[in-house]
Amino acid sequence: MRIAIISDIHANIEALTSVLDHISSQKVQDIVCLGDVIGYGPNPRDCIKIVKNARFCLMGNHEEAVMFYGEDFNEKARQALEWTKEQLNSPQFDRSENYEMWNFLGGLEETRTEGDVYFVHGSPRVPTKEYMVPTDIRNREKMTEIFSMIPSLCFVGHSHIPGVYTDSFQFLSPDRLGGTYTHQGGKALVNVGSVGQPRDGDRRASYALFNGEVVEFRRVEYDVEAAAKDILATRALPPVLAQRLIEGW
Ligand SMILES: [Fe+2]
């Protein structure tokens, strides 16, 4: 069975619809989402409505923050968080539709295990919050502890930087891998990158395909200018969030 793994959409409907279009031509049985459907971007409601149809969606730190409190959020993320909360409670919409939004958020799981594959937003140690970034590969203590918690393969998002962390302490970027990683025993952690706010210098949306053995990293062009414009038109969102999409950092 071939699945598509998406993550970190961040209320970017332009990126999400382009990625779904791309997925529709990839002979995929299911789509799974590793969280952060909302936050930063201007279309949280539309993105939730779409992701509700995924096989499962995990809780990201932005979902957690909108339901509880984003104590570790910086000023810009907090502004976006407050605006997102207002959107999800907006009296402009049917009350039952608002309940549906909150029920979706309230029902998100933190982790999912399927066979020997583990799915989580951040890391197995701190599911919604801990980042995995390429320099971590030099942190043997962190990596060893994390690998001890992984059955075989683990898929994460959160840092928005795609790549593979191997148990021989190597970080392999999708470019270095030629876009494909074949898992042949041992343990590995795979970051699928971000659909709606890439931060690896490539502004195209990122996601991955997985057939139980092979991970294929995919990048998808989308209308970045339209997405940036959408953010700028939403006065409550910090303009730097639009700039970020254009630059891909
Ligand atoms: Fe994120």
mmCIF file of C-alpha atoms and ligand atoms in Angstrom:
data_model
loop_
_atom_site.group_PDB
_atom_site.id
_atom_site.type_symbol
_atom_site.label_atom_id
_atom_site.label_comp_id
_atom_site.label_asym_id
_atom_site.label_seq_id
_atom_site.Cartn_x
_atom_site.Cartn_y
_atom_site.Cartn_z
ATOM 1 C CA MET A 1 0.000 0.000 0.000
ATOM 2 C CA ARG A 2 1.283 3.408 -0.975
ATOM 3 C CA ILE A 3 0.471 6.385 1.208
ATOM 4 C CA ALA A 4 1.162 10.108 1.019
ATOM 5 C CA ILE A 5 2.472 11.756 4.181
ATOM 6 C CA ILE A 6 1.837 15.468 4.531
ATOM 7 C CA SER A 7 2.648 17.810 7.401
ATOM 8 C CA ASP A 8 2.794 21.459 8.461
ATOM 9 C CA ILE A 9 0.198 22.880 6.124
ATOM 10 C CA HIS A 10 -0.131 25.982 8.261
ATOM 11 C CA ALA A 11 -3.443 27.147 6.817
ATOM 12 C CA ASN A 12 -1.913 27.598 3.362
ATOM 13 C CA ILE A 13 -4.780 26.505 1.121
ATOM 14 C CA GLU A 14 -2.907 27.263 -2.119
ATOM 15 C CA ALA A 15 -0.106 24.883 -1.149
ATOM 16 C CA LEU A 16 -2.482 22.224 0.183
ATOM 17 C CA THR A 17 -4.681 22.085 -2.919
ATOM 18 C CA SER A 18 -1.639 21.908 -5.196
ATOM 19 C CA VAL A 19 -0.170 19.063 -3.153
ATOM 20 C CA LEU A 20 -3.481 17.173 -3.206
ATOM 21 C CA ASP A 21 -3.655 17.601 -6.987
ATOM 22 C CA HIS A 22 -0.163 16.178 -7.245
ATOM 23 C CA ILE A 23 -1.019 13.289 -4.903
ATOM 24 C CA SER A 24 -4.072 12.432 -7.020
ATOM 25 C CA SER A 25 -1.740 11.413 -9.858
ATOM 26 C CA GLN A 26 0.532 9.269 -7.665
ATOM 27 C CA LYS A 27 -1.555 6.078 -7.204
ATOM 28 C CA VAL A 28 -1.882 6.622 -3.484
ATOM 29 C CA GLN A 29 -4.379 4.724 -1.315
ATOM 30 C CA ASP A 30 -4.365 7.030 1.668
ATOM 31 C CA ILE A 31 -3.179 10.356 2.954
ATOM 32 C CA VAL A 32 -1.935 10.839 6.502
ATOM 33 C CA CYS A 33 -1.097 14.156 8.131
ATOM 34 C CA LEU A 34 1.459 14.762 10.877
ATOM 35 C CA GLY A 35 -0.106 17.933 12.265
ATOM 36 C CA ASP A 36 0.112 21.728 12.144
ATOM 37 C CA VAL A 37 -2.800 22.006 9.755
ATOM 38 C CA ILE A 38 -3.322 25.510 11.135
ATOM 39 C CA GLY A 39 -1.256 28.424 12.428
ATOM 40 C CA TYR A 40 0.577 31.205 10.508
ATOM 41 C CA GLY A 41 -1.666 31.111 7.427
ATOM 42 C CA PRO A 42 -4.986 32.701 6.478
ATOM 43 C CA ASN A 43 -7.156 29.641 5.697
ATOM 44 C CA PRO A 44 -7.422 27.476 8.814
ATOM 45 C CA ARG A 45 -11.072 26.496 8.289
ATOM 46 C CA ASP A 46 -10.682 25.367 4.690
ATOM 47 C CA CYS A 47 -7.546 23.403 5.512
ATOM 48 C CA ILE A 48 -9.225 21.616 8.438
ATOM 49 C CA LYS A 49 -12.211 20.718 6.240
ATOM 50 C CA ILE A 50 -9.887 19.070 3.732
ATOM 51 C CA VAL A 51 -7.582 17.312 6.203
ATOM 52 C CA LYS A 52 -10.565 15.844 8.068
ATOM 53 C CA ASN A 53 -10.762 13.392 5.163
ATOM 54 C CA ALA A 54 -7.243 12.076 5.707
ATOM 55 C CA ARG A 55 -6.863 8.562 7.129
ATOM 56 C CA PHE A 56 -5.543 10.173 10.284
ATOM 57 C CA CYS A 57 -4.135 13.466 11.415
ATOM 58 C CA LEU A 58 -1.875 13.942 14.414
ATOM 59 C CA MET A 59 -1.727 16.844 16.821
ATOM 60 C CA GLY A 60 0.845 19.539 16.056
ATOM 61 C CA ASN A 61 2.057 22.225 18.403
ATOM 62 C CA HIS A 62 -0.206 24.770 16.669
ATOM 63 C CA GLU A 63 -3.313 22.644 17.243
ATOM 64 C CA GLU A 64 -2.250 22.144 20.828
ATOM 65 C CA ALA A 65 -1.669 25.885 21.277
ATOM 66 C CA VAL A 66 -5.020 26.886 19.835
ATOM 67 C CA MET A 67 -6.771 24.555 22.256
ATOM 68 C CA PHE A 68 -4.653 25.274 25.316
ATOM 69 C CA TYR A 69 -2.018 27.961 25.473
ATOM 70 C CA GLY A 70 1.035 28.615 23.299
ATOM 71 C CA GLU A 71 3.345 29.547 26.140
ATOM 72 C CA ASP A 72 6.439 28.827 24.058
ATOM 73 C CA PHE A 73 5.232 30.784 20.995
ATOM 74 C CA ASN A 74 7.051 33.888 19.824
ATOM 75 C CA GLU A 75 5.183 37.151 19.266
ATOM 76 C CA LYS A 76 4.415 36.561 15.588
ATOM 77 C CA ALA A 77 3.263 33.001 16.085
ATOM 78 C CA ARG A 78 1.096 34.178 18.970
ATOM 79 C CA GLN A 79 -0.557 36.901 16.860
ATOM 80 C CA ALA A 80 -1.386 34.284 14.248
ATOM 81 C CA LEU A 81 -2.591 31.951 16.989
ATOM 82 C CA GLU A 82 -5.018 34.500 18.421
ATOM 83 C CA TRP A 83 -6.379 35.294 14.961
ATOM 84 C CA THR A 84 -6.763 31.563 14.175
ATOM 85 C CA LYS A 85 -8.709 31.062 17.394
ATOM 86 C CA GLU A 86 -11.069 33.886 16.426
ATOM 87 C CA GLN A 87 -11.576 32.333 13.001
ATOM 88 C CA LEU A 88 -12.520 28.981 14.472
ATOM 89 C CA ASN A 89 -15.025 30.636 16.806
ATOM 90 C CA SER A 90 -16.319 33.119 14.255
ATOM 91 C CA PRO A 91 -20.053 33.883 14.575
ATOM 92 C CA GLN A 92 -20.047 34.399 10.771
ATOM 93 C CA PHE A 93 -20.281 30.626 10.467
ATOM 94 C CA ASP A 94 -22.855 28.143 11.548
ATOM 95 C CA ARG A 95 -22.346 27.148 15.155
ATOM 96 C CA SER A 96 -22.425 23.450 14.235
ATOM 97 C CA GLU A 97 -19.620 24.030 11.738
ATOM 98 C CA ASN A 98 -17.554 25.705 14.456
ATOM 99 C CA TYR A 99 -18.180 22.722 16.743
ATOM 100 C CA GLU A 100 -16.986 20.440 13.969
ATOM 101 C CA MET A 101 -13.719 22.398 13.791
ATOM 102 C CA TRP A 102 -13.133 22.105 17.522
ATOM 103 C CA ASN A 103 -14.185 18.454 17.605
ATOM 104 C CA PHE A 104 -11.629 17.721 14.917
ATOM 105 C CA LEU A 105 -8.903 19.460 16.932
ATOM 106 C CA GLY A 106 -9.990 17.811 20.178
ATOM 107 C CA GLY A 107 -9.895 14.348 18.603
ATOM 108 C CA LEU A 108 -6.324 14.492 17.281
ATOM 109 C CA GLU A 109 -3.937 11.831 18.536
ATOM 110 C CA GLU A 110 -0.349 12.655 19.466
ATOM 111 C CA THR A 111 1.215 9.547 17.986
ATOM 112 C CA ARG A 112 0.246 6.642 15.785
ATOM 113 C CA THR A 113 1.957 3.277 15.333
ATOM 114 C CA GLU A 114 1.169 1.115 12.325
ATOM 115 C CA GLY A 115 3.146 -2.126 12.257
ATOM 116 C CA ASP A 116 6.723 -1.041 12.871
ATOM 117 C CA VAL A 117 6.183 2.487 11.605
ATOM 118 C CA TYR A 118 5.740 5.311 14.062
ATOM 119 C CA PHE A 119 4.195 8.691 13.230
ATOM 120 C CA VAL A 120 4.519 11.859 15.328
ATOM 121 C CA HIS A 121 4.566 15.620 14.736
ATOM 122 C CA GLY A 122 7.794 16.565 16.550
ATOM 123 C CA SER A 123 9.759 13.701 18.023
ATOM 124 C CA PRO A 124 9.050 10.471 19.935
ATOM 125 C CA ARG A 125 10.429 12.097 23.126
ATOM 126 C CA VAL A 126 8.168 15.157 23.130
ATOM 127 C CA PRO A 127 5.469 14.437 20.539
ATOM 128 C CA THR A 128 4.157 17.905 19.719
ATOM 129 C CA LYS A 129 7.108 20.080 20.662
ATOM 130 C CA GLU A 130 10.601 18.692 20.141
ATOM 131 C CA TYR A 131 12.318 19.683 16.879
ATOM 132 C CA MET A 132 14.513 17.390 14.831
ATOM 133 C CA VAL A 133 17.022 19.476 12.881
ATOM 134 C CA PRO A 134 20.023 18.316 10.823
ATOM 135 C CA THR A 135 22.610 19.415 13.441
ATOM 136 C CA ASP A 136 20.981 16.991 15.920
ATOM 137 C CA ILE A 137 22.826 14.205 14.188
ATOM 138 C CA ARG A 138 25.914 15.297 16.161
ATOM 139 C CA ASN A 139 23.979 15.052 19.421
ATOM 140 C CA ARG A 140 24.534 11.351 20.098
ATOM 141 C CA GLU A 141 22.634 11.383 23.367
ATOM 142 C CA LYS A 142 19.521 12.849 21.780
ATOM 143 C CA MET A 143 19.680 10.612 18.719
ATOM 144 C CA THR A 144 20.359 7.439 20.748
ATOM 145 C CA GLU A 145 17.430 8.117 23.038
ATOM 146 C CA ILE A 146 15.142 8.869 20.126
ATOM 147 C CA PHE A 147 16.185 5.779 18.181
ATOM 148 C CA SER A 148 15.562 3.661 21.303
ATOM 149 C CA MET A 149 11.916 4.749 21.083
ATOM 150 C CA ILE A 150 11.449 3.958 17.390
ATOM 151 C CA PRO A 151 10.447 0.432 16.326
ATOM 152 C CA SER A 152 11.988 0.776 12.871
ATOM 153 C CA LEU A 153 10.930 3.844 10.939
ATOM 154 C CA CYS A 154 9.545 7.095 12.290
ATOM 155 C CA PHE A 155 7.924 9.906 10.295
ATOM 156 C CA VAL A 156 7.967 13.450 11.671
ATOM 157 C CA GLY A 157 7.337 17.042 10.590
ATOM 158 C CA HIS A 158 7.581 20.172 12.762
ATOM 159 C CA SER A 159 11.029 21.536 11.788
ATOM 160 C CA HIS A 160 9.898 21.932 8.142
ATOM 161 C CA ILE A 161 13.262 20.529 6.970
ATOM 162 C CA PRO A 162 12.899 17.285 4.994
ATOM 163 C CA GLY A 163 15.463 14.501 5.194
ATOM 164 C CA VAL A 164 16.448 11.209 6.785
ATOM 165 C CA TYR A 165 18.253 10.708 10.103
ATOM 166 C CA THR A 166 19.905 7.290 10.177
ATOM 167 C CA ASP A 167 21.005 5.212 13.173
ATOM 168 C CA SER A 168 24.565 5.442 11.835
ATOM 169 C CA PHE A 169 24.330 9.150 12.740
ATOM 170 C CA GLN A 170 23.985 10.621 9.305
ATOM 171 C CA PHE A 171 21.553 13.233 8.078
ATOM 172 C CA LEU A 172 20.687 12.709 4.424
ATOM 173 C CA SER A 173 18.879 15.531 2.646
ATOM 174 C CA PRO A 174 16.447 14.630 -0.163
ATOM 175 C CA ASP A 175 18.928 16.127 -2.648
ATOM 176 C CA ARG A 176 21.728 13.936 -1.380
ATOM 177 C CA LEU A 177 19.419 10.935 -1.598
ATOM 178 C CA GLY A 178 18.322 11.764 -5.126
ATOM 179 C CA GLY A 179 14.796 12.130 -3.727
ATOM 180 C CA THR A 180 14.427 8.494 -2.656
ATOM 181 C CA TYR A 181 15.309 6.625 0.514
ATOM 182 C CA THR A 182 15.010 2.845 0.766
ATOM 183 C CA HIS A 183 14.736 1.536 4.289
ATOM 184 C CA GLN A 184 16.683 -1.706 4.622
ATOM 185 C CA GLY A 185 16.718 -2.611 8.294
ATOM 186 C CA GLY A 186 18.060 -0.610 11.188
ATOM 187 C CA LYS A 187 16.255 2.487 12.336
ATOM 188 C CA ALA A 188 15.599 5.792 10.663
ATOM 189 C CA LEU A 189 13.670 8.961 11.279
ATOM 190 C CA VAL A 190 12.199 10.699 8.242
ATOM 191 C CA ASN A 191 11.105 14.316 8.160
ATOM 192 C CA VAL A 192 8.666 14.850 5.298
ATOM 193 C CA GLY A 193 9.094 18.640 5.236
ATOM 194 C CA SER A 194 6.300 21.192 5.153
ATOM 195 C CA VAL A 195 3.430 21.652 2.725
ATOM 196 C CA GLY A 196 2.629 25.224 3.642
ATOM 197 C CA GLN A 197 5.805 26.873 4.942
ATOM 198 C CA PRO A 198 9.025 25.207 3.721
ATOM 199 C CA ARG A 199 12.166 26.298 5.569
ATOM 200 C CA ASP A 200 14.963 24.628 3.642
ATOM 201 C CA GLY A 201 15.448 27.361 1.051
ATOM 202 C CA ASP A 202 13.180 25.678 -1.516
ATOM 203 C CA ARG A 203 9.819 27.397 -1.511
ATOM 204 C CA ARG A 204 7.969 24.561 -3.211
ATOM 205 C CA ALA A 205 5.602 22.521 -1.029
ATOM 206 C CA SER A 206 7.130 19.336 0.393
ATOM 207 C CA TYR A 207 5.586 15.936 1.130
ATOM 208 C CA ALA A 208 6.524 12.249 0.905
ATOM 209 C CA LEU A 209 5.215 8.991 -0.518
ATOM 210 C CA PHE A 210 5.789 5.712 1.296
ATOM 211 C CA ASN A 211 5.079 2.113 0.266
ATOM 212 C CA GLY A 212 6.311 0.332 3.391
ATOM 213 C CA GLU A 213 9.930 0.338 2.253
ATOM 214 C CA VAL A 214 10.701 3.240 -0.052
ATOM 215 C CA VAL A 215 10.253 6.912 0.866
ATOM 216 C CA GLU A 216 9.985 9.317 -2.067
ATOM 217 C CA PHE A 217 10.389 13.004 -1.283
ATOM 218 C CA ARG A 218 8.289 15.234 -3.494
ATOM 219 C CA ARG A 219 8.303 18.988 -4.146
ATOM 220 C CA VAL A 220 5.329 20.713 -5.699
ATOM 221 C CA GLU A 221 5.165 24.168 -7.286
ATOM 222 C CA TYR A 222 2.218 26.201 -6.124
ATOM 223 C CA ASP A 223 1.068 29.808 -6.387
ATOM 224 C CA VAL A 224 3.341 31.223 -3.659
ATOM 225 C CA GLU A 225 2.547 34.825 -4.659
ATOM 226 C CA ALA A 226 -1.195 34.225 -4.205
ATOM 227 C CA ALA A 227 -0.579 32.629 -0.799
ATOM 228 C CA ALA A 228 1.615 35.566 0.259
ATOM 229 C CA LYS A 229 -1.001 38.039 -0.952
ATOM 230 C CA ASP A 230 -3.638 36.216 1.042
ATOM 231 C CA ILE A 231 -1.551 36.655 4.197
ATOM 232 C CA LEU A 232 -0.978 40.358 3.519
ATOM 233 C CA ALA A 233 -4.709 40.844 2.961
ATOM 234 C CA THR A 234 -5.369 39.368 6.389
ATOM 235 C CA ARG A 235 -4.380 42.402 8.406
ATOM 236 C CA ALA A 236 -4.114 40.561 11.709
ATOM 237 C CA LEU A 237 -1.341 38.287 10.387
ATOM 238 C CA PRO A 238 2.257 39.594 10.534
ATOM 239 C CA PRO A 239 3.483 40.464 6.971
ATOM 240 C CA VAL A 240 6.767 38.652 7.626
ATOM 241 C CA LEU A 241 4.811 35.404 7.290
ATOM 242 C CA ALA A 242 4.181 36.279 3.632
ATOM 243 C CA GLN A 243 7.842 37.083 3.051
ATOM 244 C CA ARG A 244 8.782 33.745 4.541
ATOM 245 C CA LEU A 245 6.778 31.848 1.926
ATOM 246 C CA ILE A 246 8.414 33.771 -0.896
ATOM 247 C CA GLU A 247 11.906 33.101 0.394
ATOM 248 C CA GLY A 248 11.316 29.523 1.518
ATOM 249 C CA TRP A 249 12.975 29.970 4.921
HETATM 250 FE FE FE B 1 4.888 23.562 11.803
#
